[in-house]
Short mmCIF file of C-alpha atoms and ligand atoms in Angstrom, two decimals:
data_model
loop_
_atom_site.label_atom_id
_atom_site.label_comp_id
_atom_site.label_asym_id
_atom_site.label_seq_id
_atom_site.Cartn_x
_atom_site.Cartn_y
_atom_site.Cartn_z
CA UNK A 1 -31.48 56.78 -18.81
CA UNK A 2 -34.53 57.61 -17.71
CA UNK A 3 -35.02 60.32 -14.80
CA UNK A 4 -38.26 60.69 -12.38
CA UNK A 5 -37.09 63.23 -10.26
CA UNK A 6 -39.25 63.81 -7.13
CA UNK A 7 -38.97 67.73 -5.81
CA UNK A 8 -37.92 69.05 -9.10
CA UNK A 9 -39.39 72.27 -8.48
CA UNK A 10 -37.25 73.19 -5.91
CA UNK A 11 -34.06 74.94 -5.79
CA UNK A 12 -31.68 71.64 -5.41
CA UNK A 13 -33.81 69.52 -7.80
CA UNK A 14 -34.85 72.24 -10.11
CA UNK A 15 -30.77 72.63 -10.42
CA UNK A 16 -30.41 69.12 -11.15
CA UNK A 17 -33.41 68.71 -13.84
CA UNK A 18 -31.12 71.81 -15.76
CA UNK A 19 -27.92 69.96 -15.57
CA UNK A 20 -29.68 66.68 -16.97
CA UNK A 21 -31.02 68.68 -19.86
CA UNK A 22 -29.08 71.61 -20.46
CA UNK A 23 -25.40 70.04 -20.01
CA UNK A 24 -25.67 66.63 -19.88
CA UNK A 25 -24.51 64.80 -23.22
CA UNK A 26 -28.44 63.67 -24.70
CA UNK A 27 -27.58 60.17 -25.24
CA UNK A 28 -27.38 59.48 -21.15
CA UNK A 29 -30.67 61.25 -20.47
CA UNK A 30 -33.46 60.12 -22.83
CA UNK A 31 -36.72 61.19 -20.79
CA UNK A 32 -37.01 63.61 -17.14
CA UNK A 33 -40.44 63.29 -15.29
CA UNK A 34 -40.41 66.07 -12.58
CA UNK A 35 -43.07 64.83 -9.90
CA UNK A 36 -43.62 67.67 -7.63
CA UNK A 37 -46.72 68.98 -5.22
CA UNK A 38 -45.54 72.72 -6.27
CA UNK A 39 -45.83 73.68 -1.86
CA UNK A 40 -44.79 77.22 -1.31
CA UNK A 41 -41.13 76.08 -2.25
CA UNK A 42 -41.86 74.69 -5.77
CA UNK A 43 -41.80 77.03 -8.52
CA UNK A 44 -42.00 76.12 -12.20
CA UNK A 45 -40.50 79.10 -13.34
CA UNK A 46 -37.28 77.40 -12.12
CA UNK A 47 -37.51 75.02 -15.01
CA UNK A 48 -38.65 77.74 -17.99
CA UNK A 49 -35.31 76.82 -19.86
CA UNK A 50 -35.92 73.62 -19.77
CA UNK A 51 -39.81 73.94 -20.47
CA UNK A 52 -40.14 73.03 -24.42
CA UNK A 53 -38.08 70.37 -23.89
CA UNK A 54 -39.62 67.21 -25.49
CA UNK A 55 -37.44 65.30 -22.81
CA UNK A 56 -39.18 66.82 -19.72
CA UNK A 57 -42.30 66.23 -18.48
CA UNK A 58 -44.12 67.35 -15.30
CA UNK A 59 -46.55 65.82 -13.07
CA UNK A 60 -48.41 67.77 -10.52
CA UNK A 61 -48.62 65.71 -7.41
CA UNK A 62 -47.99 64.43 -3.64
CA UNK A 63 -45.77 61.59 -2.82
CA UNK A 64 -47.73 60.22 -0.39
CA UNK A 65 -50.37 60.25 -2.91
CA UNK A 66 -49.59 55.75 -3.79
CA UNK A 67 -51.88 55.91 -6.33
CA UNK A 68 -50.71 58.79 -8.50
CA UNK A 69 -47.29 57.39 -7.51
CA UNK A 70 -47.75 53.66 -8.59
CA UNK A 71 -50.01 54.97 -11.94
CA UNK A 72 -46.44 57.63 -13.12
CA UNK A 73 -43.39 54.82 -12.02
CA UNK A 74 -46.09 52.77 -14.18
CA UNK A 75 -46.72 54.56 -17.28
CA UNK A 76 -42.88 55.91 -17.77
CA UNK A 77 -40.69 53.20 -16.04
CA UNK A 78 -37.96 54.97 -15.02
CA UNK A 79 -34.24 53.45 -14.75
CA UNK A 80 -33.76 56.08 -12.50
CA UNK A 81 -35.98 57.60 -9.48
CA UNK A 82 -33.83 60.80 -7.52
CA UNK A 83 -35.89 61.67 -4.66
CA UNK A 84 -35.42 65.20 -3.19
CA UNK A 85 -39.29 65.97 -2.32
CA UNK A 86 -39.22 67.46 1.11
CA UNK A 87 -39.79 69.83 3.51
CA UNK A 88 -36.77 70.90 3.86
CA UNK A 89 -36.66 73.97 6.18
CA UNK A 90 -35.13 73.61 9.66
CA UNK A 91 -37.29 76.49 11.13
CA UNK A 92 -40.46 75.49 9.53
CA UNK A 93 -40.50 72.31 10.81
CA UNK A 94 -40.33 73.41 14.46
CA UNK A 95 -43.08 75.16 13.98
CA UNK A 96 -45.05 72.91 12.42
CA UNK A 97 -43.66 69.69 12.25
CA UNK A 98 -46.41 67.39 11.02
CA UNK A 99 -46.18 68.34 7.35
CA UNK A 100 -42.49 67.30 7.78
CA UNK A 101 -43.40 63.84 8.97
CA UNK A 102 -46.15 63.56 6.49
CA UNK A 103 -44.09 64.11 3.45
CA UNK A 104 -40.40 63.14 4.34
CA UNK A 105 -41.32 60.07 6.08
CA UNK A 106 -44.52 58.57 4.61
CA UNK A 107 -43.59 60.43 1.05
CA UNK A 108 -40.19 58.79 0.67
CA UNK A 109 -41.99 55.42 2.13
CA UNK A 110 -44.40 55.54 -0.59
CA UNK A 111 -41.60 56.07 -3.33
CA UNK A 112 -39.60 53.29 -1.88
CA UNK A 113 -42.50 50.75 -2.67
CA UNK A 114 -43.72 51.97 -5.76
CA UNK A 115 -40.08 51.45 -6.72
CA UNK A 116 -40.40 47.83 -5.33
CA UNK A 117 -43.49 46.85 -7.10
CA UNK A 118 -41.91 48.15 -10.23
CA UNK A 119 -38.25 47.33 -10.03
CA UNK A 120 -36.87 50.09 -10.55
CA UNK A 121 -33.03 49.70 -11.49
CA UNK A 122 -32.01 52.59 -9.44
CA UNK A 123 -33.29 55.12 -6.19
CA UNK A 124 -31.56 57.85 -5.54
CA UNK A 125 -32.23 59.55 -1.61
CA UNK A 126 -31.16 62.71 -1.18
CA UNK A 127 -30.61 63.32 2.29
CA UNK A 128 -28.66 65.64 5.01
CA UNK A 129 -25.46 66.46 7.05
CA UNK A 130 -28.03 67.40 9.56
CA UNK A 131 -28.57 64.07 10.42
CA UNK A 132 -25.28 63.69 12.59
CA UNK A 133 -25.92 66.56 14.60
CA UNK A 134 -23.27 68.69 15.74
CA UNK A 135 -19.81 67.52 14.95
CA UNK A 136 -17.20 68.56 17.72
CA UNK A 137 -13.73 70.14 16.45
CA UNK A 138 -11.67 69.06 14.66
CA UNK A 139 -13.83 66.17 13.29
CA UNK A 140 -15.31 65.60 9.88
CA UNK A 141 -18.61 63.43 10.19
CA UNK A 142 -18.01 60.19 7.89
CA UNK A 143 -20.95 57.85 6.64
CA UNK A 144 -20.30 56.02 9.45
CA UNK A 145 -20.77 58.73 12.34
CA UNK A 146 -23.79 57.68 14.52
CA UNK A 147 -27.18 59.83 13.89
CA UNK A 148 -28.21 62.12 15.86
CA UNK A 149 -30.81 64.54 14.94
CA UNK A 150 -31.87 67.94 16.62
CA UNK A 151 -34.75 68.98 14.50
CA UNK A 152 -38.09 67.03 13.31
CA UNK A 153 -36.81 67.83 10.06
CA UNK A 154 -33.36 66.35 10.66
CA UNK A 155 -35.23 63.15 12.39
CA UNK A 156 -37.37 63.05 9.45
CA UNK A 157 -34.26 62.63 7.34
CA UNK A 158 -32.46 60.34 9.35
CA UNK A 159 -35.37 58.01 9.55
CA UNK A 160 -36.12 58.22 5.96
CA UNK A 161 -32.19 57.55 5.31
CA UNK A 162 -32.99 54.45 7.60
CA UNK A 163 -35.91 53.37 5.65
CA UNK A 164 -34.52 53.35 2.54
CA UNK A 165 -31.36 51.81 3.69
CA UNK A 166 -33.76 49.06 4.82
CA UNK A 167 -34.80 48.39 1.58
CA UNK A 168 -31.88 47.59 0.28
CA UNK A 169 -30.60 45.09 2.87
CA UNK A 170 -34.50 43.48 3.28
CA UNK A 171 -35.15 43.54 -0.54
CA UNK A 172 -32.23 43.55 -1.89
CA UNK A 173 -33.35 46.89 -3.75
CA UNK A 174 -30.94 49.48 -5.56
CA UNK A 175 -30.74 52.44 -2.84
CA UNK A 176 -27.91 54.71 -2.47
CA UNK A 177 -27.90 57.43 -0.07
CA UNK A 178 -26.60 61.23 -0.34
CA UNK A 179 -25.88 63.57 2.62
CA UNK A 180 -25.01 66.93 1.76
CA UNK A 181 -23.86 69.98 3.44
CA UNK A 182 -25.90 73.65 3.08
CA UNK A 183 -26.76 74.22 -0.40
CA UNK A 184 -26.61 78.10 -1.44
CA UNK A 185 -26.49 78.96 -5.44
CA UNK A 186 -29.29 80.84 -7.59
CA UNK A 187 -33.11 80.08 -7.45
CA UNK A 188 -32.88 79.23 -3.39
CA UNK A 189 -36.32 79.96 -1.47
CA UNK A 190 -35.37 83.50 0.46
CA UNK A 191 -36.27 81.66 3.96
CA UNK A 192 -32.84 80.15 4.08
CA UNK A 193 -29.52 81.89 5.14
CA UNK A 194 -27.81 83.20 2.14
CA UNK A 195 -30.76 83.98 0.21
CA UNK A 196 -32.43 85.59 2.82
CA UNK A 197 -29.28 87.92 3.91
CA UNK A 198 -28.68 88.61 0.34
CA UNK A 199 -32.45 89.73 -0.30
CA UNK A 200 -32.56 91.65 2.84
CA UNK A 201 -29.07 93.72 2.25
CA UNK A 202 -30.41 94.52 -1.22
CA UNK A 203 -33.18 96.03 0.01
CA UNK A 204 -31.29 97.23 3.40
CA UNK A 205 -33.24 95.52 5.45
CA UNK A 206 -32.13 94.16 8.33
CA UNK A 207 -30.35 90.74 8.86
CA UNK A 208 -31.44 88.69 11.49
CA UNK A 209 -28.65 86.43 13.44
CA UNK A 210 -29.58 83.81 15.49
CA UNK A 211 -27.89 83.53 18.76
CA UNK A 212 -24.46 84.67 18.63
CA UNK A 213 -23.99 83.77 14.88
CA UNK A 214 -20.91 81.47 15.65
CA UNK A 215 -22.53 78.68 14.15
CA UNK A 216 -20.46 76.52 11.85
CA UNK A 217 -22.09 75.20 8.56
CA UNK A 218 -19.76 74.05 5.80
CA UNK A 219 -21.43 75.64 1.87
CA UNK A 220 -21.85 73.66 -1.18
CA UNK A 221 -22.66 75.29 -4.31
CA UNK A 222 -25.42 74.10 -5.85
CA UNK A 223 -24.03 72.62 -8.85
CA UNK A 224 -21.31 70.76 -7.44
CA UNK A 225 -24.04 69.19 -4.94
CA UNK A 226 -25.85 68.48 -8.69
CA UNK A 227 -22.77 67.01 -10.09
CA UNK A 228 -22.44 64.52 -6.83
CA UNK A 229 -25.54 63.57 -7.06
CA UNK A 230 -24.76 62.13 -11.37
CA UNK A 231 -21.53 60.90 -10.08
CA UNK A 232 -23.61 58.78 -7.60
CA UNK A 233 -26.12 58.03 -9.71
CA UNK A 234 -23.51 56.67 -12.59
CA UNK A 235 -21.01 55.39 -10.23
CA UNK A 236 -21.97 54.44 -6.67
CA UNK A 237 -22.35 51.04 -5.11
CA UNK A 238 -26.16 50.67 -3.84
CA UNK A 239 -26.45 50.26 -0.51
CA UNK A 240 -23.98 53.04 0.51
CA UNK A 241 -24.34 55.95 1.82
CA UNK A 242 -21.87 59.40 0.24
CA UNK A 243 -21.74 62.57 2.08
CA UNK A 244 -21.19 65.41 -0.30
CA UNK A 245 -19.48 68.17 1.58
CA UNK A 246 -18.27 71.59 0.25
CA UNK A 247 -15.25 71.65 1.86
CA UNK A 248 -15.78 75.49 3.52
CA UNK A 249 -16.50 75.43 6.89
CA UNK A 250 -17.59 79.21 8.06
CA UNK A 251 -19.59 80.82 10.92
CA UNK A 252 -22.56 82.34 9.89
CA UNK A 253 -21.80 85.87 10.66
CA UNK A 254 -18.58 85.57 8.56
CA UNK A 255 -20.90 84.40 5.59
CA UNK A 256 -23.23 87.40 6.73
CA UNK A 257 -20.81 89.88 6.91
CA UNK A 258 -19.14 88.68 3.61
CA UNK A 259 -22.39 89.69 2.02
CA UNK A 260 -22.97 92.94 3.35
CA UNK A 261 -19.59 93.53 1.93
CA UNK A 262 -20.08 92.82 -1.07
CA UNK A 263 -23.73 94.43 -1.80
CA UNK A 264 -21.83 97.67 -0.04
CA UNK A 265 -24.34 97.95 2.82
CA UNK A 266 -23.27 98.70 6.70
CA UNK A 267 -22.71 96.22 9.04
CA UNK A 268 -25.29 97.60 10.75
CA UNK A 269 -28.18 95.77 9.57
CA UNK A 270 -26.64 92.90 11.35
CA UNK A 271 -29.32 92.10 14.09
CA UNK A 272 -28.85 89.38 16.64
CA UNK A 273 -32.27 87.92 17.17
CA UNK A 274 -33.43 84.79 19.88
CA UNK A 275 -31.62 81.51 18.84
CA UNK A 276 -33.21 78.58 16.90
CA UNK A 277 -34.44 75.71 19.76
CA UNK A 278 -31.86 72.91 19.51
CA UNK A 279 -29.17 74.77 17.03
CA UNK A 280 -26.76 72.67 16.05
CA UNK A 281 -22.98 74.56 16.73
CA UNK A 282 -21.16 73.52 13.91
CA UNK A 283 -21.48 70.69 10.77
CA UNK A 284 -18.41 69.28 9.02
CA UNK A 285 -18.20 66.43 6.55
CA UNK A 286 -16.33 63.83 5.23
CA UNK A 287 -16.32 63.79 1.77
CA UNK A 288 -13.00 61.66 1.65
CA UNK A 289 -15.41 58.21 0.39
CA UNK A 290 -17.34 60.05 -2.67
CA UNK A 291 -13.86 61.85 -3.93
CA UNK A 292 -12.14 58.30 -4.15
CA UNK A 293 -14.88 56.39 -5.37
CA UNK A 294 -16.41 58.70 -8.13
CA UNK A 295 -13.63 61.58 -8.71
CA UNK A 296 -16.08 63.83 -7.58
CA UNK A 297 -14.89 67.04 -5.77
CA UNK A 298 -16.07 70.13 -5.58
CA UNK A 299 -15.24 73.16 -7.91
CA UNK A 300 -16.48 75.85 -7.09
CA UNK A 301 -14.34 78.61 -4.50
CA UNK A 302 -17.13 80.00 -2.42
CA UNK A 303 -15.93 83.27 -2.60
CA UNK A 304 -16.83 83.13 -6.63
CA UNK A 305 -20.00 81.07 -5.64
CA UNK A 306 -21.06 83.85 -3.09
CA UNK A 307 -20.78 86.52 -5.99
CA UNK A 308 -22.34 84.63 -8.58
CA UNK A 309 -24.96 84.39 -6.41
CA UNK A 310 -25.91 87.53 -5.36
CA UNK A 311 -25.24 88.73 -8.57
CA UNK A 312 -28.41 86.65 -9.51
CA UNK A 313 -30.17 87.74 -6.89
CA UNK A 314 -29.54 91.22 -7.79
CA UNK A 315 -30.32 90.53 -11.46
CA UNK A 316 -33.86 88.35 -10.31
CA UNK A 317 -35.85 91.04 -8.32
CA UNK A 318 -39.11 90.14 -9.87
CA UNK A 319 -38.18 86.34 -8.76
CA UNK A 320 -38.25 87.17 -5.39
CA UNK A 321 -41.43 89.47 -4.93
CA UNK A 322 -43.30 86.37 -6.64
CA UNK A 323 -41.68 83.90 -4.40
CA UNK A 324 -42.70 85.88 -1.44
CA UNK A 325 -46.22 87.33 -2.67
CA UNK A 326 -47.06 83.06 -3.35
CA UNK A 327 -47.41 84.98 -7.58
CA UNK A 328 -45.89 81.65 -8.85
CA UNK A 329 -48.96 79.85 -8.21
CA UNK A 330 -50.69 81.98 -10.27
CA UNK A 331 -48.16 81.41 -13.06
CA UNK A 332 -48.72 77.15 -12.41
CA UNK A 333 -52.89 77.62 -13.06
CA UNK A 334 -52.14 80.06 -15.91
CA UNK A 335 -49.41 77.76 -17.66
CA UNK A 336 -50.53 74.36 -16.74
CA UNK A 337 -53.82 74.21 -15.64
CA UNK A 338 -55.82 71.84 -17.50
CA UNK A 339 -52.35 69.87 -19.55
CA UNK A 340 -52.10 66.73 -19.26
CA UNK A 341 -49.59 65.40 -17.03
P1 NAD B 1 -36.90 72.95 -1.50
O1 NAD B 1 -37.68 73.21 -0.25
O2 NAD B 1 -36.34 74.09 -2.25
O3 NAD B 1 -37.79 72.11 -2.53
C1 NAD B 1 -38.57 71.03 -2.12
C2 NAD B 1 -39.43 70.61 -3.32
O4 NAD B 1 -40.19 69.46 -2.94
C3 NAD B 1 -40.43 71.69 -3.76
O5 NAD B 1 -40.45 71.78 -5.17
C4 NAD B 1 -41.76 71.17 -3.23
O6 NAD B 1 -42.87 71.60 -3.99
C5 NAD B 1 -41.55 69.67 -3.31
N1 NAD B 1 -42.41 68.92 -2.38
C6 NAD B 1 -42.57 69.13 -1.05
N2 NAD B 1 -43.45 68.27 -0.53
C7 NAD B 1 -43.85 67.45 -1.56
C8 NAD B 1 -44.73 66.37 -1.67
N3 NAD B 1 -45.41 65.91 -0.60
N4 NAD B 1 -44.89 65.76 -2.86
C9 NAD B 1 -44.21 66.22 -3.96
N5 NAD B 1 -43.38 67.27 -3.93
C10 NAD B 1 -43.19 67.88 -2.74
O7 NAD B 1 -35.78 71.92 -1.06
P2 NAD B 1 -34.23 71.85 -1.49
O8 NAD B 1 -33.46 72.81 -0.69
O9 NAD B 1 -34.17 71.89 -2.97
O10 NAD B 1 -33.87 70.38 -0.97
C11 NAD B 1 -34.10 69.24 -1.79
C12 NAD B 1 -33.66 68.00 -1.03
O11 NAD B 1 -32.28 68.10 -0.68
C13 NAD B 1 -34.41 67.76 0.26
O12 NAD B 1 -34.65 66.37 0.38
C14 NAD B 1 -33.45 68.22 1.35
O13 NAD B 1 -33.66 67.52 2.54
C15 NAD B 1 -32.13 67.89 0.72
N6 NAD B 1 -30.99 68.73 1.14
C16 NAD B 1 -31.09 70.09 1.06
C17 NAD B 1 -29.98 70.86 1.39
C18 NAD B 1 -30.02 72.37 1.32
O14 NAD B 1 -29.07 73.01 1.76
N7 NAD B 1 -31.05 72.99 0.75
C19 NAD B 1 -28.80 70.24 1.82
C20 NAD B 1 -28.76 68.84 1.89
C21 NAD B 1 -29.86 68.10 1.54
O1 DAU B 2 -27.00 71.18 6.36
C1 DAU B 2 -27.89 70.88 5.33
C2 DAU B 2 -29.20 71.57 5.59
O2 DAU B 2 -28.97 72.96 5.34
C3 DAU B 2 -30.34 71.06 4.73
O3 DAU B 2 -30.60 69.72 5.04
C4 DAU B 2 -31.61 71.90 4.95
O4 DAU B 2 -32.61 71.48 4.04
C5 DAU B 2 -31.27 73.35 4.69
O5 DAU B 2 -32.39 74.15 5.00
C6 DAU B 2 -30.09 73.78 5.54
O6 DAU B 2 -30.45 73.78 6.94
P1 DAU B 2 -29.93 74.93 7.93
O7 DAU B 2 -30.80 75.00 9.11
O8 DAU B 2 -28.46 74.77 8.18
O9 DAU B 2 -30.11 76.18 6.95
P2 DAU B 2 -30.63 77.66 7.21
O10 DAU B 2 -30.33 78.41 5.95
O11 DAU B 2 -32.03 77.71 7.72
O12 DAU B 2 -29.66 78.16 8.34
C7 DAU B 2 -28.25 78.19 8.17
C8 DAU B 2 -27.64 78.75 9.45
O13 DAU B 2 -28.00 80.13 9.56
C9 DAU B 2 -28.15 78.09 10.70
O14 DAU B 2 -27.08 78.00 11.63
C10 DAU B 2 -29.23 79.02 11.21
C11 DAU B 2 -28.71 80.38 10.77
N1 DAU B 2 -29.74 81.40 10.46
C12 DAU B 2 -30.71 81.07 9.56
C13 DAU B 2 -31.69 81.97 9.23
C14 DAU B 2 -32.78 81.60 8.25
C15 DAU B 2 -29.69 82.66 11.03
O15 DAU B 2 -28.77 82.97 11.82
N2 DAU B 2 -30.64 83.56 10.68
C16 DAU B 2 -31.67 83.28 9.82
O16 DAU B 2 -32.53 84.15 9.58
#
């Protein structure tokens, strides 16, 4: 197959371009285009072992950008297109929600029908559990649980899941749907939970907890959220919708906690700071429709997740001061500027 993965410079799609290349047999992926806008999140020294790959490819550019679009599904006819281009950060986009809009709504529109004009065989959305809202104990949010967003990011998703849900039952097109649970593995952007705690504690900084950190999310390491996302890909029927949950529901200062622990800081970084507007309490998912459709389920323990994780972390300093200084851009202009896409 052929892959044009949208986001792939991110930490979930940067994850997934490895998989396909690096432990995926070579006879199911033949070509990877990585379409990305490289925003503050995408980083192309995500993909350095991948890099000389004859396989991969990378195009620098917007999805809301049809033309670029139409010209790459085009040129490399993909039987595949796995869109995870967004902006994907909760806080971000109540701060500034319009970039969120731009690029999760009109982006994934203008995907959607440069896939149409082209027929493409197969489109992949990766979307949210944060589209439900919050789930009241003791239920799991199924694929069937009405939306009900909190954020303009999780609106943004749940409208974008709606479009391209729309395009299969108007035009008969080949969407499936993903909605996963919070991501945490190597490679994450230090603006999100774990990374950020972890970061922080290394450096014994403190860690700021929103509200009263009882907050509920349920973790998914990154590579079983990758390995859904094949399974899907190779085995779902379009027009449905999979949540992919990781099965370990914990409140956030239990996850924070767990990491001071384990870098062998003091619980006395812990610093409870103003809550996020419109928190959501607690996420849970049904994962009960992916496992018995694709024998999908997730592997890894998150205690051994959590480690392997900071362990990278701890091993990746020099990641993180680029990340943060905005140093990776300067890598992009000295390593690509003036390729051919
Ligand atoms: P990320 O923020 O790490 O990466 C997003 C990537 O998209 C970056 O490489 C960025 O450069 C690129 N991008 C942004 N705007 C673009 C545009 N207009 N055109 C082209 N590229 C653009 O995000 P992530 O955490 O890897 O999430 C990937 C997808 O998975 C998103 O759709 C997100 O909603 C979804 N998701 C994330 C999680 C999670 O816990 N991180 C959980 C469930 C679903
Ligand atoms: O649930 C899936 C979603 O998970 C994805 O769709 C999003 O792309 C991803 O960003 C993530 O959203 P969250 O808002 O759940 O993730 P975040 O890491 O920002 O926050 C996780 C929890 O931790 C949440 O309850 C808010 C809290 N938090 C977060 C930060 C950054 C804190 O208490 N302190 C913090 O500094």
């Amino acid at each position: 197959m052929k892959f044009l993965v949208t986001g792939g410079a991110g930490f979930i799609g940067s994850a997934f371009i490895r998989r396909l290349l690096l432990e995926t047999p070579a006879e199911t992926v033949k070509a990877v285009v990585n379409f990305d806008k490289l925003t503050y999140a995408g980083n192309l020294e995500n993909l350095l072992p991948v890099r000389n790959d004859a396989r991969y490819r990378f195009v620098h550019g917007d999805i809301c950008d049809a033309a670029l679009v139409n010209q790459t599904v085009a040129d490399f006819r993909p039987d595949v297109m796995v869109h995870f281009a967004a902006e994907s950060h909760v806080d971000r986009s109540i701060l500034s929600p319009a970039p969120v809009f731009e690029t999760n709504l009109r982006g994934t529109f203008t995907l959607l029908e440069a896939a149409r004009m082209h027929k493409t065989p197969r489109f992949l959305h990766v979307s949210t559990d944060e589209v439900y809202g919050s789930i009241a104990e003791p239920h799991d949010a199924t694929e069937d649980y009405p939306l009900r967003a909190s954020s303009p990011y999780s609106a943004s998703k749940a409208g974008s899941d709606l479009l391209a849900l729309s395009y299969f039952v108007t035009y008969h097109m080949p969407v499936l749907v993903t909605r996963a649970s919070n991501n945490y593995g190597p490679y994450q952007f230090p603006e999100k939970l774990i990374p950020l705690m972890i970061s922080n504690a290394l450096e014994g900084k403190s860690l700021p907890i929103y509200g009263d950190g009882m907050q509920v999310r349920d973790w998914l390491y990154v590579d079983d959220h990758c390995r859904a996302i094949l399974a899907v890909i190779l085995r779902g029927r379009e027009g449905e919708i999979y949540n992919v949950g990781g099965s370990r529901a914990l409140p956030n200062i239990d996850v924070v906690k767990a990491i001071l622990n384990s870098v062998g800081q003091p619980h006395s970084l812990l610093q409870t700071v103003k809550d996020r507007p419109g928190h959501d309490r607690r996420y849970a998912l049904s994962s009960e429709k992916l496992m018995r459709e694709t024998n999908w389920t997730a592997t890894m323990p998150f205690a051994e997740g959590l480690k392997a994780t900071i362990d990278w972390y701890r091993a990746n300093p020099e990641w993180i001061a680029r990340v943060r200084s905005g140093e990776y851009q300067k890598f992009y202009d000295k390593n690509y500027a003036g390729r051919a896409v």
